[in-house]
mmCIF file of C-alpha atoms in Angstrom:
data_model
loop_
_atom_site.group_PDB
_atom_site.id
_atom_site.type_symbol
_atom_site.label_atom_id
_atom_site.label_comp_id
_atom_site.label_asym_id
_atom_site.label_seq_id
_atom_site.Cartn_x
_atom_site.Cartn_y
_atom_site.Cartn_z
ATOM 1 C CA MET Q 1 0.000 0.000 0.000
ATOM 2 C CA ALA Q 2 1.114 3.608 -0.456
ATOM 3 C CA ILE Q 3 0.618 6.963 1.232
ATOM 4 C CA THR Q 4 -2.101 9.089 -0.351
ATOM 5 C CA ILE Q 5 -1.992 12.831 0.309
ATOM 6 C CA SER Q 6 -4.301 15.654 -0.733
ATOM 7 C CA THR Q 7 -3.302 19.200 0.169
ATOM 8 C CA ALA Q 8 -6.141 20.332 2.416
ATOM 9 C CA MET Q 9 -7.294 22.308 5.412
ATOM 10 C CA PRO Q 10 -8.692 19.622 7.746
ATOM 11 C CA THR Q 11 -12.404 19.906 8.458
ATOM 12 C CA THR Q 12 -11.801 19.580 12.211
ATOM 13 C CA PHE Q 13 -9.404 22.529 11.999
ATOM 14 C CA LYS Q 14 -12.154 24.702 10.502
ATOM 15 C CA VAL Q 15 -14.461 23.816 13.407
ATOM 16 C CA GLU Q 16 -11.669 24.443 15.930
ATOM 17 C CA LEU Q 17 -11.107 27.913 14.437
ATOM 18 C CA MET Q 18 -14.783 28.700 15.039
ATOM 19 C CA LYS Q 19 -14.299 27.619 18.663
ATOM 20 C CA GLY Q 20 -11.240 29.859 19.040
ATOM 21 C CA LEU Q 21 -8.792 27.019 19.707
ATOM 22 C CA HIS Q 22 -5.855 28.181 17.537
ATOM 23 C CA ASP Q 23 -3.924 31.446 17.921
ATOM 24 C CA PHE Q 24 -1.695 32.183 14.937
ATOM 25 C CA SER Q 25 -0.269 35.403 16.394
ATOM 26 C CA ALA Q 26 3.520 35.218 16.259
ATOM 27 C CA GLY Q 27 4.861 33.563 19.424
ATOM 28 C CA SER Q 28 1.465 32.634 20.892
ATOM 29 C CA THR Q 29 1.278 28.983 19.877
ATOM 30 C CA THR Q 30 3.766 26.317 18.825
ATOM 31 C CA PHE Q 31 3.127 24.933 15.355
ATOM 32 C CA LYS Q 32 5.269 22.172 13.876
ATOM 33 C CA LEU Q 33 5.756 20.602 10.477
ATOM 34 C CA ALA Q 34 6.094 16.821 10.536
ATOM 35 C CA LEU Q 35 7.197 15.092 7.346
ATOM 36 C CA LEU Q 36 5.738 11.886 5.939
ATOM 37 C CA LYS Q 37 7.635 8.927 4.502
ATOM 38 C CA ALA Q 38 8.112 8.328 0.786
ATOM 39 C CA THR Q 39 4.897 7.418 -1.039
ATOM 40 C CA ALA Q 40 5.640 3.691 -1.348
ATOM 41 C CA SER Q 41 6.928 3.415 2.245
ATOM 42 C CA GLY Q 42 3.661 4.204 4.045
ATOM 43 C CA SER Q 43 0.011 3.274 4.063
ATOM 44 C CA GLY Q 44 -2.153 6.160 5.305
ATOM 45 C CA THR Q 45 -4.494 8.570 3.576
ATOM 46 C CA TYR Q 46 -4.170 12.230 4.532
ATOM 47 C CA GLY Q 47 -6.250 15.264 3.595
ATOM 48 C CA ALA Q 48 -9.415 17.019 4.823
ATOM 49 C CA ALA Q 49 -10.297 14.085 7.111
ATOM 50 C CA THR Q 50 -6.946 14.219 8.967
ATOM 51 C CA THR Q 51 -7.580 15.398 12.517
ATOM 52 C CA ASN Q 52 -4.371 15.087 14.496
ATOM 53 C CA TYR Q 53 -0.631 14.402 14.408
ATOM 54 C CA SER Q 54 -1.491 11.007 15.939
ATOM 55 C CA ASP Q 55 -3.139 10.062 12.616
ATOM 56 C CA VAL Q 56 0.373 10.064 11.122
ATOM 57 C CA THR Q 57 2.159 8.382 14.020
ATOM 58 C CA GLY Q 58 -0.616 5.824 14.513
ATOM 59 C CA ALA Q 59 -0.162 4.690 10.907
ATOM 60 C CA SER Q 60 3.652 4.720 11.332
ATOM 61 C CA ASP Q 61 3.855 7.135 8.390
ATOM 62 C CA GLU Q 62 6.152 9.754 9.897
ATOM 63 C CA LEU Q 63 9.496 10.064 8.177
ATOM 64 C CA VAL Q 64 12.563 8.314 9.536
ATOM 65 C CA GLY Q 65 15.798 9.642 8.084
ATOM 66 C CA THR Q 66 19.154 11.267 8.708
ATOM 67 C CA GLY Q 67 18.696 14.856 9.828
ATOM 68 C CA TYR Q 68 15.013 14.423 10.667
ATOM 69 C CA THR Q 69 13.774 14.332 14.268
ATOM 70 C CA VAL Q 70 10.447 12.692 15.119
ATOM 71 C CA GLY Q 71 7.794 15.360 15.639
ATOM 72 C CA GLY Q 72 9.187 17.588 12.930
ATOM 73 C CA LYS Q 73 10.430 21.140 13.243
ATOM 74 C CA PRO Q 74 8.840 24.142 14.938
ATOM 75 C CA LEU Q 75 7.486 26.764 12.570
ATOM 76 C CA THR Q 76 7.789 30.509 12.998
ATOM 77 C CA SER Q 77 4.296 31.902 12.592
ATOM 78 C CA VAL Q 78 3.534 35.110 10.748
ATOM 79 C CA THR Q 79 0.813 37.136 12.484
ATOM 80 C CA PRO Q 80 -2.483 36.883 10.566
ATOM 81 C CA THR Q 81 -3.581 39.785 8.413
ATOM 82 C CA ALA Q 82 -6.105 40.468 5.671
ATOM 83 C CA ASP Q 83 -5.434 40.661 1.969
ATOM 84 C CA GLY Q 84 -8.593 42.152 0.533
ATOM 85 C CA THR Q 85 -11.427 40.075 2.001
ATOM 86 C CA THR Q 86 -9.238 37.021 2.702
ATOM 87 C CA ALA Q 87 -7.703 36.324 6.118
ATOM 88 C CA ILE Q 88 -4.192 34.959 5.710
ATOM 89 C CA THR Q 89 -1.335 33.593 7.765
ATOM 90 C CA ASN Q 90 1.909 31.990 6.851
ATOM 91 C CA PHE Q 91 5.158 30.605 8.237
ATOM 92 C CA SER Q 92 8.819 31.349 7.702
ATOM 93 C CA SER Q 93 10.857 28.839 5.702
ATOM 94 C CA VAL Q 94 12.100 25.801 7.609
ATOM 95 C CA THR Q 95 15.241 23.766 6.853
ATOM 96 C CA TRP Q 96 16.484 20.323 7.790
ATOM 97 C CA THR Q 97 20.295 20.506 7.510
ATOM 98 C CA SER Q 98 22.751 17.719 6.648
ATOM 99 C CA SER Q 99 19.859 15.438 5.756
ATOM 100 C CA SER Q 100 19.299 12.264 3.747
ATOM 101 C CA PHE Q 101 15.688 11.169 3.251
ATOM 102 C CA THR Q 102 12.719 10.950 0.900
ATOM 103 C CA THR Q 103 9.354 12.508 1.785
ATOM 104 C CA CYS Q 104 6.076 12.991 -0.068
ATOM 105 C CA GLY Q 105 4.348 15.546 2.153
ATOM 106 C CA GLY Q 106 3.848 17.002 5.573
ATOM 107 C CA LEU Q 107 1.455 17.916 8.339
ATOM 108 C CA ILE Q 108 1.299 21.287 10.079
ATOM 109 C CA TYR Q 109 -0.047 20.782 13.567
ATOM 110 C CA ASP Q 110 -0.637 22.797 16.752
ATOM 111 C CA THR Q 111 1.334 21.344 19.673
ATOM 112 C CA THR Q 112 -0.357 23.774 22.066
ATOM 113 C CA ASP Q 113 -3.817 22.365 21.259
ATOM 114 C CA SER Q 114 -3.360 18.593 21.623
ATOM 115 C CA ASN Q 115 -1.442 18.232 18.319
ATOM 116 C CA SER Q 116 -4.469 19.201 16.221
ATOM 117 C CA ALA Q 117 -3.941 19.081 12.444
ATOM 118 C CA CYS Q 118 -3.983 22.516 10.752
ATOM 119 C CA ALA Q 119 -2.877 21.744 7.205
ATOM 120 C CA VAL Q 120 -1.956 18.714 5.106
ATOM 121 C CA LEU Q 121 0.657 19.356 2.427
ATOM 122 C CA SER Q 122 1.310 17.194 -0.615
ATOM 123 C CA PHE Q 123 4.671 17.760 -2.300
ATOM 124 C CA GLY Q 124 3.264 16.446 -5.588
ATOM 125 C CA GLY Q 125 5.428 13.321 -5.399
ATOM 126 C CA ASP Q 126 8.472 12.085 -3.564
ATOM 127 C CA GLN Q 127 11.165 14.651 -2.779
ATOM 128 C CA THR Q 128 14.657 13.371 -1.961
ATOM 129 C CA VAL Q 129 17.638 14.998 -0.276
ATOM 130 C CA SER Q 130 20.996 13.243 -0.064
ATOM 131 C CA THR Q 131 23.530 14.612 2.393
ATOM 132 C CA GLY Q 132 22.250 18.155 2.031
ATOM 133 C CA ASP Q 133 19.688 20.677 3.181
ATOM 134 C CA PHE Q 134 15.961 20.120 2.704
ATOM 135 C CA GLN Q 135 14.017 23.376 2.849
ATOM 136 C CA ILE Q 136 10.313 24.133 2.783
ATOM 137 C CA GLN Q 137 9.698 27.626 1.444
ATOM 138 C CA PHE Q 138 6.124 28.637 2.105
ATOM 139 C CA PRO Q 139 4.377 30.687 -0.591
ATOM 140 C CA ALA Q 140 3.858 34.428 -0.267
ATOM 141 C CA ALA Q 141 1.400 35.651 2.353
ATOM 142 C CA ALA Q 142 -1.297 36.788 -0.065
ATOM 143 C CA ALA Q 143 -4.958 35.961 -0.678
ATOM 144 C CA ALA Q 144 -4.239 33.548 -3.514
ATOM 145 C CA THR Q 145 -1.076 31.954 -2.125
ATOM 146 C CA ALA Q 146 -0.809 31.934 1.706
ATOM 147 C CA ILE Q 147 -0.488 28.450 3.138
ATOM 148 C CA ILE Q 148 -3.497 29.057 5.426
ATOM 149 C CA ARG Q 149 -6.201 31.375 4.142
ATOM 150 C CA ILE Q 150 -9.898 31.887 4.708
ATOM 151 C CA ALA Q 151 -11.783 33.577 1.910
#
């Protein structure tokens, strides 16, 4: 079996926003990005139905590789703003240095709120780094591109 990933904002995350459970103001909450194994190395399905970081760990689909630490890396949050009528937030780039691994996607989750899933990211296929740096550069914080946006 293989990992299946659809880039999505989890449905539970949308409900949690309405309940005021996530604070994206810079420094208020700890968000992390956990990476998933290579497509053929896992078995889970991730997307809008993903609810928690435990969905990944329970399926044993979190990446194992040189330079990667279980749980992923903390993200530096960019304080939410508006771009036109769209609320947006973003994160600074994150880098895994001196790494060797293959990953097909990731999960942004809120460690402050019981590891709730905030975003599922597909990399469009396996991405490999061999004894180098692996960097995620988030798109511009704009209405059409921000990694988390509510229109």
